Short mmCIF file of C-alpha atoms and ligand atoms in Angstrom, two decimals:
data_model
loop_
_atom_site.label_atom_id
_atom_site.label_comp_id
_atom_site.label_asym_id
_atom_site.label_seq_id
_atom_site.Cartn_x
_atom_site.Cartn_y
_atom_site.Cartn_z
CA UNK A 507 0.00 0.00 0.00
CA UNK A 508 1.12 3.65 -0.59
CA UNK A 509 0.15 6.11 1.65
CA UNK A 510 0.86 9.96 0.64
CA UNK A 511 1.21 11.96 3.59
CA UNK A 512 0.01 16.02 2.84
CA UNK A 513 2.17 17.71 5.58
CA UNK A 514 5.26 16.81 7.59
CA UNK A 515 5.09 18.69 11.10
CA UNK A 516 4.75 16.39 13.79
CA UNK A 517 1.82 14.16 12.88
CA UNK A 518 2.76 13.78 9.48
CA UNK A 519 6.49 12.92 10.01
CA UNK A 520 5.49 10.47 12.79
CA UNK A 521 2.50 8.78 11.12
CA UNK A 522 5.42 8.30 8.01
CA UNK A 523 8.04 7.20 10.35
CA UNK A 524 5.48 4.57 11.59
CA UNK A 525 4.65 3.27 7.75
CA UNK A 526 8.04 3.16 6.55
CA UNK A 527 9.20 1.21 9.94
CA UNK A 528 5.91 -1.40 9.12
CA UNK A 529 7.15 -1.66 5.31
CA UNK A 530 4.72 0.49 3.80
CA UNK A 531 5.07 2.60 0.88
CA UNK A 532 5.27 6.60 1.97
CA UNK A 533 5.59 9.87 0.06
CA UNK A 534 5.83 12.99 2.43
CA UNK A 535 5.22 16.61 0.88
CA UNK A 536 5.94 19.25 2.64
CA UNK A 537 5.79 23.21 1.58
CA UNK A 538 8.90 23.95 4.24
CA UNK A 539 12.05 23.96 2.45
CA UNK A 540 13.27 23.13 5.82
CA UNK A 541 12.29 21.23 8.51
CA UNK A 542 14.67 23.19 10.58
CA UNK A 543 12.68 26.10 10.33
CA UNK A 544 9.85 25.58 12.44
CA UNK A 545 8.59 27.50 15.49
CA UNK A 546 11.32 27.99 18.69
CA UNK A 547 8.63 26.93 21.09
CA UNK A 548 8.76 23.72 23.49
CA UNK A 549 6.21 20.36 23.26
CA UNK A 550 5.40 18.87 26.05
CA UNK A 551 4.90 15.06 25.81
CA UNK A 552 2.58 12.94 28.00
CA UNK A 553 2.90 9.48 29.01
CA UNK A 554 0.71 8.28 26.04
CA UNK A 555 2.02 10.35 23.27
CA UNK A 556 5.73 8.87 24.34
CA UNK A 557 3.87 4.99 24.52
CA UNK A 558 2.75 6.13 20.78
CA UNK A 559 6.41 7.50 19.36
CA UNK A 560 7.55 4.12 21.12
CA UNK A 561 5.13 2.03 18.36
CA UNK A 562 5.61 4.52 15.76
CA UNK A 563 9.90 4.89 15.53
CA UNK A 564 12.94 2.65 15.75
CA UNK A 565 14.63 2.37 19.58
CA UNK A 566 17.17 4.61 18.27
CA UNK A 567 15.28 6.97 16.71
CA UNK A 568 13.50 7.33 20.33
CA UNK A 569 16.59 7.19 22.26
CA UNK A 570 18.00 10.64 20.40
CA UNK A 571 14.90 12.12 21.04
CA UNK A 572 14.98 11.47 25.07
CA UNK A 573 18.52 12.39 24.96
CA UNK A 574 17.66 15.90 24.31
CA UNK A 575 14.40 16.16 26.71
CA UNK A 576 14.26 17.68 29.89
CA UNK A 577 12.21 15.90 32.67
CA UNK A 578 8.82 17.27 34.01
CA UNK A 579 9.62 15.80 37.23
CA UNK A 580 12.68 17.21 37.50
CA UNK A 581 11.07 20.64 37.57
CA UNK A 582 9.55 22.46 40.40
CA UNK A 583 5.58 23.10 40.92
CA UNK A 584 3.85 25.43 38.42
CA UNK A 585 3.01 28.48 39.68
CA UNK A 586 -0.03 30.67 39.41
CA UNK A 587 0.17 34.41 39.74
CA UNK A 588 -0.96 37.38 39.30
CA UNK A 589 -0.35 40.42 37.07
CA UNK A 590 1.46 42.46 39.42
CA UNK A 591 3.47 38.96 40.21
CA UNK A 592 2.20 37.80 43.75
CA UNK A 593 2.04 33.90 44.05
CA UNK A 594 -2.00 32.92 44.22
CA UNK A 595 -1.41 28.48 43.83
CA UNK A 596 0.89 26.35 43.17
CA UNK A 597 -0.19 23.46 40.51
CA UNK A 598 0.27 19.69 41.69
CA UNK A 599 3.36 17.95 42.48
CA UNK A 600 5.55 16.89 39.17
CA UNK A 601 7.68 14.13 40.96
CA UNK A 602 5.34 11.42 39.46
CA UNK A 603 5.15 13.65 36.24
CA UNK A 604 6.34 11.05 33.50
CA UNK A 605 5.91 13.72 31.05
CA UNK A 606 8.91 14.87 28.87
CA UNK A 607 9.61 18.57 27.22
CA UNK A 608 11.77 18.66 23.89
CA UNK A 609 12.84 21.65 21.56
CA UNK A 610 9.54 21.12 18.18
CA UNK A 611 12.56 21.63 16.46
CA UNK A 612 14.65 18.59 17.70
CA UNK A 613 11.57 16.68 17.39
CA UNK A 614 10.87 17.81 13.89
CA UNK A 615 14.56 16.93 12.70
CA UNK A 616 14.58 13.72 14.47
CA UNK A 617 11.33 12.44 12.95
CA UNK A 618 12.42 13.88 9.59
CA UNK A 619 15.75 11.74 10.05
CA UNK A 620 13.43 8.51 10.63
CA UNK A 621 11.61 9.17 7.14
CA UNK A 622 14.68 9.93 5.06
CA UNK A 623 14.20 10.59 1.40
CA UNK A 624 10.47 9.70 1.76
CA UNK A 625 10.27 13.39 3.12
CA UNK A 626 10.12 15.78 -0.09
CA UNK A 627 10.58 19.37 1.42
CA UNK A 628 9.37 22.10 -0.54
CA UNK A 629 6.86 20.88 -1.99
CA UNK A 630 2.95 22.75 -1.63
CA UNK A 631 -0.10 20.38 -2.30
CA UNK A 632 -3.13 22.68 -3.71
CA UNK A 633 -5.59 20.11 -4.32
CA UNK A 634 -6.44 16.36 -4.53
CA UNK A 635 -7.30 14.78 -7.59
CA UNK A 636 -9.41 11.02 -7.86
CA UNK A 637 -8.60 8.08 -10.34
CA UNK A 638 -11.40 6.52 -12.22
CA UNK A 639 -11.20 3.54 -9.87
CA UNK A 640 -11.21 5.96 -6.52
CA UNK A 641 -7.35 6.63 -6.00
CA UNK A 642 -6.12 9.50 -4.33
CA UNK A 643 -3.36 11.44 -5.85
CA UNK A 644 -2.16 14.74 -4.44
CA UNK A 645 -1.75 17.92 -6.93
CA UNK A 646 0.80 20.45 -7.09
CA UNK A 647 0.93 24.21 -8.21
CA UNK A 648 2.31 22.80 -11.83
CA UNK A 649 -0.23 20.74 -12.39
CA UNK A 650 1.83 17.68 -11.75
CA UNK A 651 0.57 14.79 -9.30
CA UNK A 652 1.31 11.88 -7.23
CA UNK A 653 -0.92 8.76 -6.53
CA UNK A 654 -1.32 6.82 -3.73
CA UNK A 655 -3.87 4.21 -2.14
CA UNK A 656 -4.23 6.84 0.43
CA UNK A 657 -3.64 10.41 0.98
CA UNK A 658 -3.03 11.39 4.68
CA UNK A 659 -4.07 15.53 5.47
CA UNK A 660 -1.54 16.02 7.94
CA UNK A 661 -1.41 19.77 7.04
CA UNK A 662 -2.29 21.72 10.03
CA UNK A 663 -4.99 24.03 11.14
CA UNK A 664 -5.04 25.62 8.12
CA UNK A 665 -5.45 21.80 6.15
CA UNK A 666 -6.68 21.58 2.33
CA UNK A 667 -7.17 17.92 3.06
CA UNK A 668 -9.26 18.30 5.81
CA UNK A 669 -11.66 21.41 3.94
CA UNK A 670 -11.79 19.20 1.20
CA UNK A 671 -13.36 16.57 3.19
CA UNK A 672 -15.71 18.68 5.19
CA UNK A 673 -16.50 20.93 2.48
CA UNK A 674 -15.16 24.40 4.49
CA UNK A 675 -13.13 24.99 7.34
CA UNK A 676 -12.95 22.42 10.23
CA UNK A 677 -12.47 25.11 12.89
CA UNK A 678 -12.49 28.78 13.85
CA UNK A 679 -10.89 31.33 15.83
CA UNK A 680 -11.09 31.44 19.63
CA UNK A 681 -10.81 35.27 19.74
CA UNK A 682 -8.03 34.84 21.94
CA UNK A 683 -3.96 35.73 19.93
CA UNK A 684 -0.91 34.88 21.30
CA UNK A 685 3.05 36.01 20.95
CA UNK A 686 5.49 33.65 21.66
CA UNK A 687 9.72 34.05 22.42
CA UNK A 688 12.13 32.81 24.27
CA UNK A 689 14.49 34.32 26.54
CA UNK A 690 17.28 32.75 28.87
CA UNK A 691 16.99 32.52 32.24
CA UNK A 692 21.33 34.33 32.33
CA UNK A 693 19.03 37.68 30.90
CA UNK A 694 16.72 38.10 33.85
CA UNK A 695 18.11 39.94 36.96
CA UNK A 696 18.76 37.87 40.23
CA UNK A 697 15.60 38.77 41.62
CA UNK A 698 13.06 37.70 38.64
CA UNK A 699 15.30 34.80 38.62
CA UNK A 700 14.48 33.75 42.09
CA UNK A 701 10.55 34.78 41.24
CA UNK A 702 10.12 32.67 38.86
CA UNK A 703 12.57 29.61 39.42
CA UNK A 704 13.09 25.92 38.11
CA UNK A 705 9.13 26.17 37.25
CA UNK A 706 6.60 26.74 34.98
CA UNK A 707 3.74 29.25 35.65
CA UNK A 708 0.61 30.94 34.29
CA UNK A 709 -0.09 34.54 35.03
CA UNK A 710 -3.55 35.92 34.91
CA UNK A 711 -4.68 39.65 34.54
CA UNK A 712 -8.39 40.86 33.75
CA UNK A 713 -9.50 41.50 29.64
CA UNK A 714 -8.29 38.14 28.94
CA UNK A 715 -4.65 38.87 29.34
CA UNK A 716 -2.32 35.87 30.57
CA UNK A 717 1.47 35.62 30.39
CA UNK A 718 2.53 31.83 30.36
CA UNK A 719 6.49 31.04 31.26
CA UNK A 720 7.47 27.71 30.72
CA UNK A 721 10.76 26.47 31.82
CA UNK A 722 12.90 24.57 29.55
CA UNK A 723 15.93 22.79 30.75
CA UNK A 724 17.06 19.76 28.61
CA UNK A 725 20.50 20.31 30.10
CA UNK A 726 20.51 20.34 33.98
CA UNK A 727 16.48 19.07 33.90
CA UNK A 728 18.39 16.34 31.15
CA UNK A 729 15.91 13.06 31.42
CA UNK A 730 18.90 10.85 30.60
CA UNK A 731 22.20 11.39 31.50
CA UNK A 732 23.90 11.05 28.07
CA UNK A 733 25.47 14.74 27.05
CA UNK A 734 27.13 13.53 24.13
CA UNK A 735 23.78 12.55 22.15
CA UNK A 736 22.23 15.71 22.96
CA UNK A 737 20.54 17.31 20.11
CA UNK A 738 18.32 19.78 21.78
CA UNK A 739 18.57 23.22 20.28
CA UNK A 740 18.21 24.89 24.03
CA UNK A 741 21.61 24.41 25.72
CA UNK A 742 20.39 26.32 29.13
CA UNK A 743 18.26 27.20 31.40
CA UNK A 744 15.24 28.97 29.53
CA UNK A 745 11.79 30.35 29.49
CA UNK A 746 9.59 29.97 26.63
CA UNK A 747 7.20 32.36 26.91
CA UNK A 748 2.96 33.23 25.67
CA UNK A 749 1.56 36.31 25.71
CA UNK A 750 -2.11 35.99 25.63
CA UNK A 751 -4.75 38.57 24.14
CA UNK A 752 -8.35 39.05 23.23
CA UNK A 753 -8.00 39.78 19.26
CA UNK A 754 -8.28 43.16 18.56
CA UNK A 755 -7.46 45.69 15.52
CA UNK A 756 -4.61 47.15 17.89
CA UNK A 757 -3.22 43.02 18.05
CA UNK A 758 -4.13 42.50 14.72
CA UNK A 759 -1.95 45.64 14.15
CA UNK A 760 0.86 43.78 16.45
CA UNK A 761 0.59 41.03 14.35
CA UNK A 762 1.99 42.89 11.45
CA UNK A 763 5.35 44.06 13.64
CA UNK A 764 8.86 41.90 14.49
CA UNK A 765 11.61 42.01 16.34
CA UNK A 766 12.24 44.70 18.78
CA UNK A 767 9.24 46.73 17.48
CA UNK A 768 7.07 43.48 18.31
CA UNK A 769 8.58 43.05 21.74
CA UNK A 770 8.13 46.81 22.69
CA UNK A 771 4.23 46.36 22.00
CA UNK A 772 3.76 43.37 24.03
CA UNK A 773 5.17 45.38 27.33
CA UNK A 774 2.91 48.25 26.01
CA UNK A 775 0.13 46.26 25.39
CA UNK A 776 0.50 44.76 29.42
CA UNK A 777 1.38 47.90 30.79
CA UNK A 778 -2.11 49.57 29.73
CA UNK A 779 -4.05 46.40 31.45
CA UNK A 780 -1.74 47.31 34.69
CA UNK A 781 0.65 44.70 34.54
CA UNK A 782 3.70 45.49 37.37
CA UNK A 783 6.57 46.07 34.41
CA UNK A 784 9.16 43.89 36.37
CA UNK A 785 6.60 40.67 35.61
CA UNK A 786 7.17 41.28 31.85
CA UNK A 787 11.10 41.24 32.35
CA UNK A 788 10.93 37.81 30.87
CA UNK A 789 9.26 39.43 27.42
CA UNK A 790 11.66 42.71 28.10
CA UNK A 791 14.99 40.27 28.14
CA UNK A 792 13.76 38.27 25.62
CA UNK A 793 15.73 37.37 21.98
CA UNK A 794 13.51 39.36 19.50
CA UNK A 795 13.92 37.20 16.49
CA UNK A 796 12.29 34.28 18.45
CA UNK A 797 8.82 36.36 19.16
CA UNK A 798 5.97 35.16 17.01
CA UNK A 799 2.43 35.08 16.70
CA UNK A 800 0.03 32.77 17.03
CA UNK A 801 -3.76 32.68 16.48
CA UNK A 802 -5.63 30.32 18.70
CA UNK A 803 -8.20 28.29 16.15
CA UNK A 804 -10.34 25.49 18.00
CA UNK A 805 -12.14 23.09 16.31
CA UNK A 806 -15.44 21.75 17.99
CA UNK A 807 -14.75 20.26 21.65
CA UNK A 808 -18.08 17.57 20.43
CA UNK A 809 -16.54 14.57 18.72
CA UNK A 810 -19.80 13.92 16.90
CA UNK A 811 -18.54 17.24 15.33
CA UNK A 812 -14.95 16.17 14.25
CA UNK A 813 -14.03 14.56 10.61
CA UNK A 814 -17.60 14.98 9.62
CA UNK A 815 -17.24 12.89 6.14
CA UNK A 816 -17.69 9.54 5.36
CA UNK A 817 -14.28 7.15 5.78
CA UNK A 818 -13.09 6.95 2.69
CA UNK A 819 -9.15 6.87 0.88
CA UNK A 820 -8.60 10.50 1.94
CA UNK A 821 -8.58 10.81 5.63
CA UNK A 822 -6.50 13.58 8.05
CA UNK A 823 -5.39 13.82 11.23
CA UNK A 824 -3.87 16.16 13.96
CA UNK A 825 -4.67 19.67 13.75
CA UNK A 826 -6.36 19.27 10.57
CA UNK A 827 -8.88 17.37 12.16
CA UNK A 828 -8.71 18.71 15.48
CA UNK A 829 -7.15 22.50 16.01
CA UNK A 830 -6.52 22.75 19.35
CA UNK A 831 -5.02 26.43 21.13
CA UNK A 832 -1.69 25.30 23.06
CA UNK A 833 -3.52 26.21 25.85
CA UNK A 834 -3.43 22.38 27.58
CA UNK A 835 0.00 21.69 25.84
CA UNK A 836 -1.66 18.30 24.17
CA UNK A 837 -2.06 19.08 20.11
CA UNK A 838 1.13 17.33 19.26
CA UNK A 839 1.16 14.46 21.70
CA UNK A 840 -2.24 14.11 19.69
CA UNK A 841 -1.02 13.96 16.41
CA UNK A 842 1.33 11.58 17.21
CA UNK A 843 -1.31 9.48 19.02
CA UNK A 844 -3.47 9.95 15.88
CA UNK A 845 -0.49 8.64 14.01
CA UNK A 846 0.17 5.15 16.11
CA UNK A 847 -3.61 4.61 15.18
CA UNK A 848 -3.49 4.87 12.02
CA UNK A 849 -0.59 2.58 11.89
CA UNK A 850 -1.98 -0.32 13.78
CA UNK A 851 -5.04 -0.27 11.77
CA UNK A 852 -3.70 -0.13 8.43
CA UNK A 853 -1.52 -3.00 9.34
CA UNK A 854 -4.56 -4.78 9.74
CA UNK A 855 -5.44 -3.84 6.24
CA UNK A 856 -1.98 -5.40 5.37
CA UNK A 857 -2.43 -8.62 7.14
CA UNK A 858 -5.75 -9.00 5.57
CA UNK A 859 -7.75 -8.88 8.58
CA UNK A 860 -9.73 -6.10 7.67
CA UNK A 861 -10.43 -3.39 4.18
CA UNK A 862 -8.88 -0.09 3.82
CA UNK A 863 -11.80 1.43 4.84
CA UNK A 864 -13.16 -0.15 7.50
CA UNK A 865 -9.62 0.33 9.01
CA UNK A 866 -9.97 4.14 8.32
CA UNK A 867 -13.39 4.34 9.65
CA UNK A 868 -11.86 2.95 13.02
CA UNK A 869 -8.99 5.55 12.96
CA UNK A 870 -11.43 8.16 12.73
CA UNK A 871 -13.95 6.94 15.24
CA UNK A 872 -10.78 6.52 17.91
CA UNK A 873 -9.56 10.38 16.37
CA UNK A 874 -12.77 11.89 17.26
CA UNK A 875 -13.13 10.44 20.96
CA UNK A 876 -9.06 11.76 21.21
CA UNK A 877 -9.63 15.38 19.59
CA UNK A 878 -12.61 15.95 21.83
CA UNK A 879 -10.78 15.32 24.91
CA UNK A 880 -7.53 17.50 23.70
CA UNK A 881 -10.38 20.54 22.78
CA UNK A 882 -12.37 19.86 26.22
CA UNK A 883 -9.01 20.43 28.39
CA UNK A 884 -7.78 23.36 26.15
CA UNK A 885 -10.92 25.34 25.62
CA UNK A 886 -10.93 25.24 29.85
CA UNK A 887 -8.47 28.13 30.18
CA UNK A 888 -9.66 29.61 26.90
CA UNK A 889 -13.20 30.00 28.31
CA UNK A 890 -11.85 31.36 31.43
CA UNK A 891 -9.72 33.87 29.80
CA UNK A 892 -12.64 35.11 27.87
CA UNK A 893 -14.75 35.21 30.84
CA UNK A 894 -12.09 38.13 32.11
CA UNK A 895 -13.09 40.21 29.36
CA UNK A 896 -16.28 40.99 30.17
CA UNK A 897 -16.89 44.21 32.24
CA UNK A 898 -17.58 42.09 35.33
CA UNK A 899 -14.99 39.53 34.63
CA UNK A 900 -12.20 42.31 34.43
CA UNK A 901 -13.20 43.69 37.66
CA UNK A 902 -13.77 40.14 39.54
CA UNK A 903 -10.22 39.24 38.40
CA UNK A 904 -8.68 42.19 39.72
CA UNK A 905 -10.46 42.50 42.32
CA UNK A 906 -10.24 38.80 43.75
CA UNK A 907 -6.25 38.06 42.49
CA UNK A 908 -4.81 40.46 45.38
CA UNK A 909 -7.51 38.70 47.97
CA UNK A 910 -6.13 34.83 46.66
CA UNK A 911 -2.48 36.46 46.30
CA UNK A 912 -2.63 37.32 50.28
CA UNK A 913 -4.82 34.33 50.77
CA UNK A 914 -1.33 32.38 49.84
CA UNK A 915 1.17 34.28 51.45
CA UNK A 916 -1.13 33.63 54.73
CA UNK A 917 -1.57 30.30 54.46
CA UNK A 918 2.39 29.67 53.38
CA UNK A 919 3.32 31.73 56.65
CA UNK A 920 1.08 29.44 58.80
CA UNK A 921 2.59 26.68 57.24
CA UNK A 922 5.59 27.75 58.02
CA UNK A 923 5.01 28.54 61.77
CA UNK A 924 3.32 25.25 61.92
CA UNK A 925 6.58 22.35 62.10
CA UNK A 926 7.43 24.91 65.05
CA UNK A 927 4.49 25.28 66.80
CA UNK A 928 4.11 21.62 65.62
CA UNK A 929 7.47 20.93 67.65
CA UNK A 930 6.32 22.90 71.02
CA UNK A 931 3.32 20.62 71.06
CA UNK A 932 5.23 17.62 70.74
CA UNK A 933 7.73 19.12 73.41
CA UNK A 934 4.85 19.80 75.88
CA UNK A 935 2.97 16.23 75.08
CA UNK A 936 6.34 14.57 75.79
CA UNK A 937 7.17 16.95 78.73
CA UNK A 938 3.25 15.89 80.34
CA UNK A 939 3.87 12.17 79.00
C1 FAD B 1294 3.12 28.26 20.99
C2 FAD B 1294 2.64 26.82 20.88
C3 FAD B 1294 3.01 25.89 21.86
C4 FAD B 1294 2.58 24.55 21.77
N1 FAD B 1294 2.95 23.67 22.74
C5 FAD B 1294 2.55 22.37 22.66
C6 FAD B 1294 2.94 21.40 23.66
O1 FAD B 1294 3.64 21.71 24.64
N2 FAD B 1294 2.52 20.10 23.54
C7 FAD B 1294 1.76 19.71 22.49
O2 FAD B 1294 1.40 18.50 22.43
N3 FAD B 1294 1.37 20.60 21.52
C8 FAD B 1294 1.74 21.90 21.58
N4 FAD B 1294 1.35 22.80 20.62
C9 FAD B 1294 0.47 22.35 19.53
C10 FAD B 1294 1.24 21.63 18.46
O3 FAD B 1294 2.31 22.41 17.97
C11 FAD B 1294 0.29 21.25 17.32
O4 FAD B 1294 -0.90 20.71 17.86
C12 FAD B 1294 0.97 20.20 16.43
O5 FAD B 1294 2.10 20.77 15.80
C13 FAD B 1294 0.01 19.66 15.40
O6 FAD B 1294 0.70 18.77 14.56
P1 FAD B 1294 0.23 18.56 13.06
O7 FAD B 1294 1.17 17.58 12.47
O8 FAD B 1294 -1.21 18.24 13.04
O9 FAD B 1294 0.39 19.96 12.37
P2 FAD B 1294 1.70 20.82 12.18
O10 FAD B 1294 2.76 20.41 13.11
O11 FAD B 1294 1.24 22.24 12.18
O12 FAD B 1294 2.21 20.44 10.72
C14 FAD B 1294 1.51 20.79 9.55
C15 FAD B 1294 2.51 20.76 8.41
O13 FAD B 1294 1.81 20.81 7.17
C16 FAD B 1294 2.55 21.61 6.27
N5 FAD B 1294 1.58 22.06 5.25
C17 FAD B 1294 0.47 22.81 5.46
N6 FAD B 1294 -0.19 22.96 4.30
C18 FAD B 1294 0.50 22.29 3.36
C19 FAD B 1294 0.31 22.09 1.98
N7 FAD B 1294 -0.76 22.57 1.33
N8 FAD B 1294 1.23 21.36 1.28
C20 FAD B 1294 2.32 20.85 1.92
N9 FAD B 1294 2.55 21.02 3.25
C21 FAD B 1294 1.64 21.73 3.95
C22 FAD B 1294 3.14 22.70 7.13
O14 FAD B 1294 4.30 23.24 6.53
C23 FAD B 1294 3.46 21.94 8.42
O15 FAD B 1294 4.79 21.45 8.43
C24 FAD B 1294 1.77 24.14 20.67
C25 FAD B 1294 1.42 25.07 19.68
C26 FAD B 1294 1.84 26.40 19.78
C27 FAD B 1294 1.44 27.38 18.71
#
């Protein structure tokens, strides 16, 4: 069987990597010239989406790939605070955590390296052609085309596969923009430093404004201990960084800047909603050519809603299928989940067990149940952030953030007093014992 695979980000690199290792025919087209040149973010990997990349590429492939992540339970508590940068929670304990956080563009070259010359960079699908007898073949900008048994949309949020199969777009803004950058943790001053430590944190201000800081360490957070295999692109301590706002003309008018200019907006665009200025040193400090925007789409959260077409010998996965806002940190681990699927069951289809599209039909019943649950814990915070923007939202949020703020700071203090009180008590009960 020959699969063509439209789009090779994560899902479609993985899904391929998967085929090729099961001795299956792939093609890969992808418009990037370079796989290199992909966003600077971080992707956090659960437990499941590493249990899929374990089905889907060679021990190797998944050994140089945990050589270069960093170890959620290495890290310390996430951190919730506020805009003028008062601690409100801390998130649960990571010590169990078996998730993993890698450079996308470590992972992206690493897959890419496990589909070899079956990866065609460069190369823009713009439409799908059919075969008298039903095949699939994918068609470029000059006119030429490539056939497969079955053609794979693994193009992103933005898919042609997937509109083609749903007859329009398979999701839709959020309202909600983000910037993105990166800045290392050597930039920020001692006392930010200390702040915002060996952890990653959300902080919340009212209109729908949020500042997430992840912290990326695949050096001293290193999951293995095996420096000379290390392919990760971030070689210290550093925060990745999203600045979250409602979409506006003024953001739309952001959207348009880079750089410096881009990074001067984001601190003005925070310091009009009342942000405290040194809780945006970490966007102040931060390497301009790694800001970047990104829209939030979101396709429906109902799976009923998802890949609404019949199974057939075009199918998609991933964002195509489900757009999810990075907002639960779960659209790749996804795709890659999506992938392993669609793996086992076309190898039924190989063995003979079942037809190509009963096997595709089960892919996309298992998709559906998977994108729902992604959407369901990222439209959470979404909702939540858009419930700040309302007039009563705004002033609930900055109203009740100081109140939870001191509500902390109260509650650490008694904890602290407590092991001493805790002591008297145990010196009087042994003293009257
Ligand atoms: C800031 C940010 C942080 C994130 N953090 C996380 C995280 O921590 N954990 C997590 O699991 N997810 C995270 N995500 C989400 C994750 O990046 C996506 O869900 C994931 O990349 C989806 O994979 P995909 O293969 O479906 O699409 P993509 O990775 O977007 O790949 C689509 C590919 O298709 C190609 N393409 C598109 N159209 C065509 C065409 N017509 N012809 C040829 N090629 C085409 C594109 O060039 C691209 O390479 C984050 C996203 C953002 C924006």
């Amino acid at each position: 069987m020959h699969v063509i695979i439209v789009g090779g980000g994560i899902g479609g690199l993985a899904l391929a990597a998967g085929l090729r290792r099961h001795g299956f025919e792939v093609s890969v087209f992808d418009r990037d010239r370079d796989v290199a040149e992909t966003a600077g973010y971080h992707i956090t990997l659960d437990g499941r989406a590493q249990a899929a990349l374990r089905e889907l590429v060679a021990p190797e492939i998944l050994e140089r790939l945990l050589r270069s992540a960093s170890a959620l339970r290495l890290r310390d508590r996430d951190a919730l605070w506020d805009r003028r940068g008062h601690l409100l929670a801390f998130g649960p304990r990571l010590e169990d955590n078996p998730g993993v956080d890698i450079d996308r563009i470590t992972l992206r070259t690493v897959l890419a390296d496990a589909v070899g010359p079956d990866l065609h960079p460069g190369w823009t699908v713009t439409g799908i052609a059919r075969a008298a007898d039903g095949a699939p073949s994918a068609v470029f900008a000059d006119g030429a085309a490539h056939q497969g048994d079955l053609l794979v949309g693994a193009d992103g949020a933005h898919s042609m596969v997937a509109r083609y199969l749903a007859g329009g777009p398979t999701n839709e803004p959020t309202g909600i923009i983000g910037f993105s950058g990166r800045t290392g943790a050597e930039h920020l001053s001692a006392a930010e430093r200390q702040r915002l430590g060996a952890r990653s944190g959300m902080a919340i201000g009212p209109h729908a404004t949020a500042l997430y800081i992840g912290f990326l360490d695949p050096v001293g957070n290193a999951l293995l201990d095996a420096p000379a295999g290390r392919e990760a692109i971030t070689t210290g301590p550093t925060y990745i960084w999203g600045a979250m706002f409602p979409e506006s003309s003024a953001t739309d008018a952001m959207r348009t800047l880079r750089g410096t200019a881009l990074r001067s907006a984001l601190l003005t665009a925070f310091g009009h909603r009342g942000w405290s200025r040194h809780t945006l040193e970490v966007i102040d400090r931060a390497e301009p050519s790694s800001i970047a925007a990104f829209r939030f789409n979101a396709a429906s959260p109902r799976a009923q809603d998802l890949a609404p077409w019949a199974a057939g010998s075009v199918t998609a996965l991933g964002d195509a299928v489900h757009a999810t806002p990075p907002t639960a940190g779960m659209g790749a681990g996804a795709a890659i989940r999506d992938a392993a699927s669609l793996v086992a069951n076309l190898r039924a289809v190989a063995s003979g067990t079942t037809t190509l599209p009963v096997a595709v039909s089960s892919f996309e019943a298992e998709m559906r149940i998977r994108g729902s649950e992604t959407l369901v814990a990222a439209m959470r915070t979404v909702r939540w952030m858009r419930a700040t923007d309302t007039r009563l939202g705004a002033a609930v949020t900055a109203t009740a953030t100081p109140v939870l703020a001191a509500a902390h700071r109260l509650g650490r203090r008694h904890r602290a007093d407590r092991p001493a009180a805790e002591a008297r008590t145990g010196d009087r009960v042994r003293r009257h014992g």
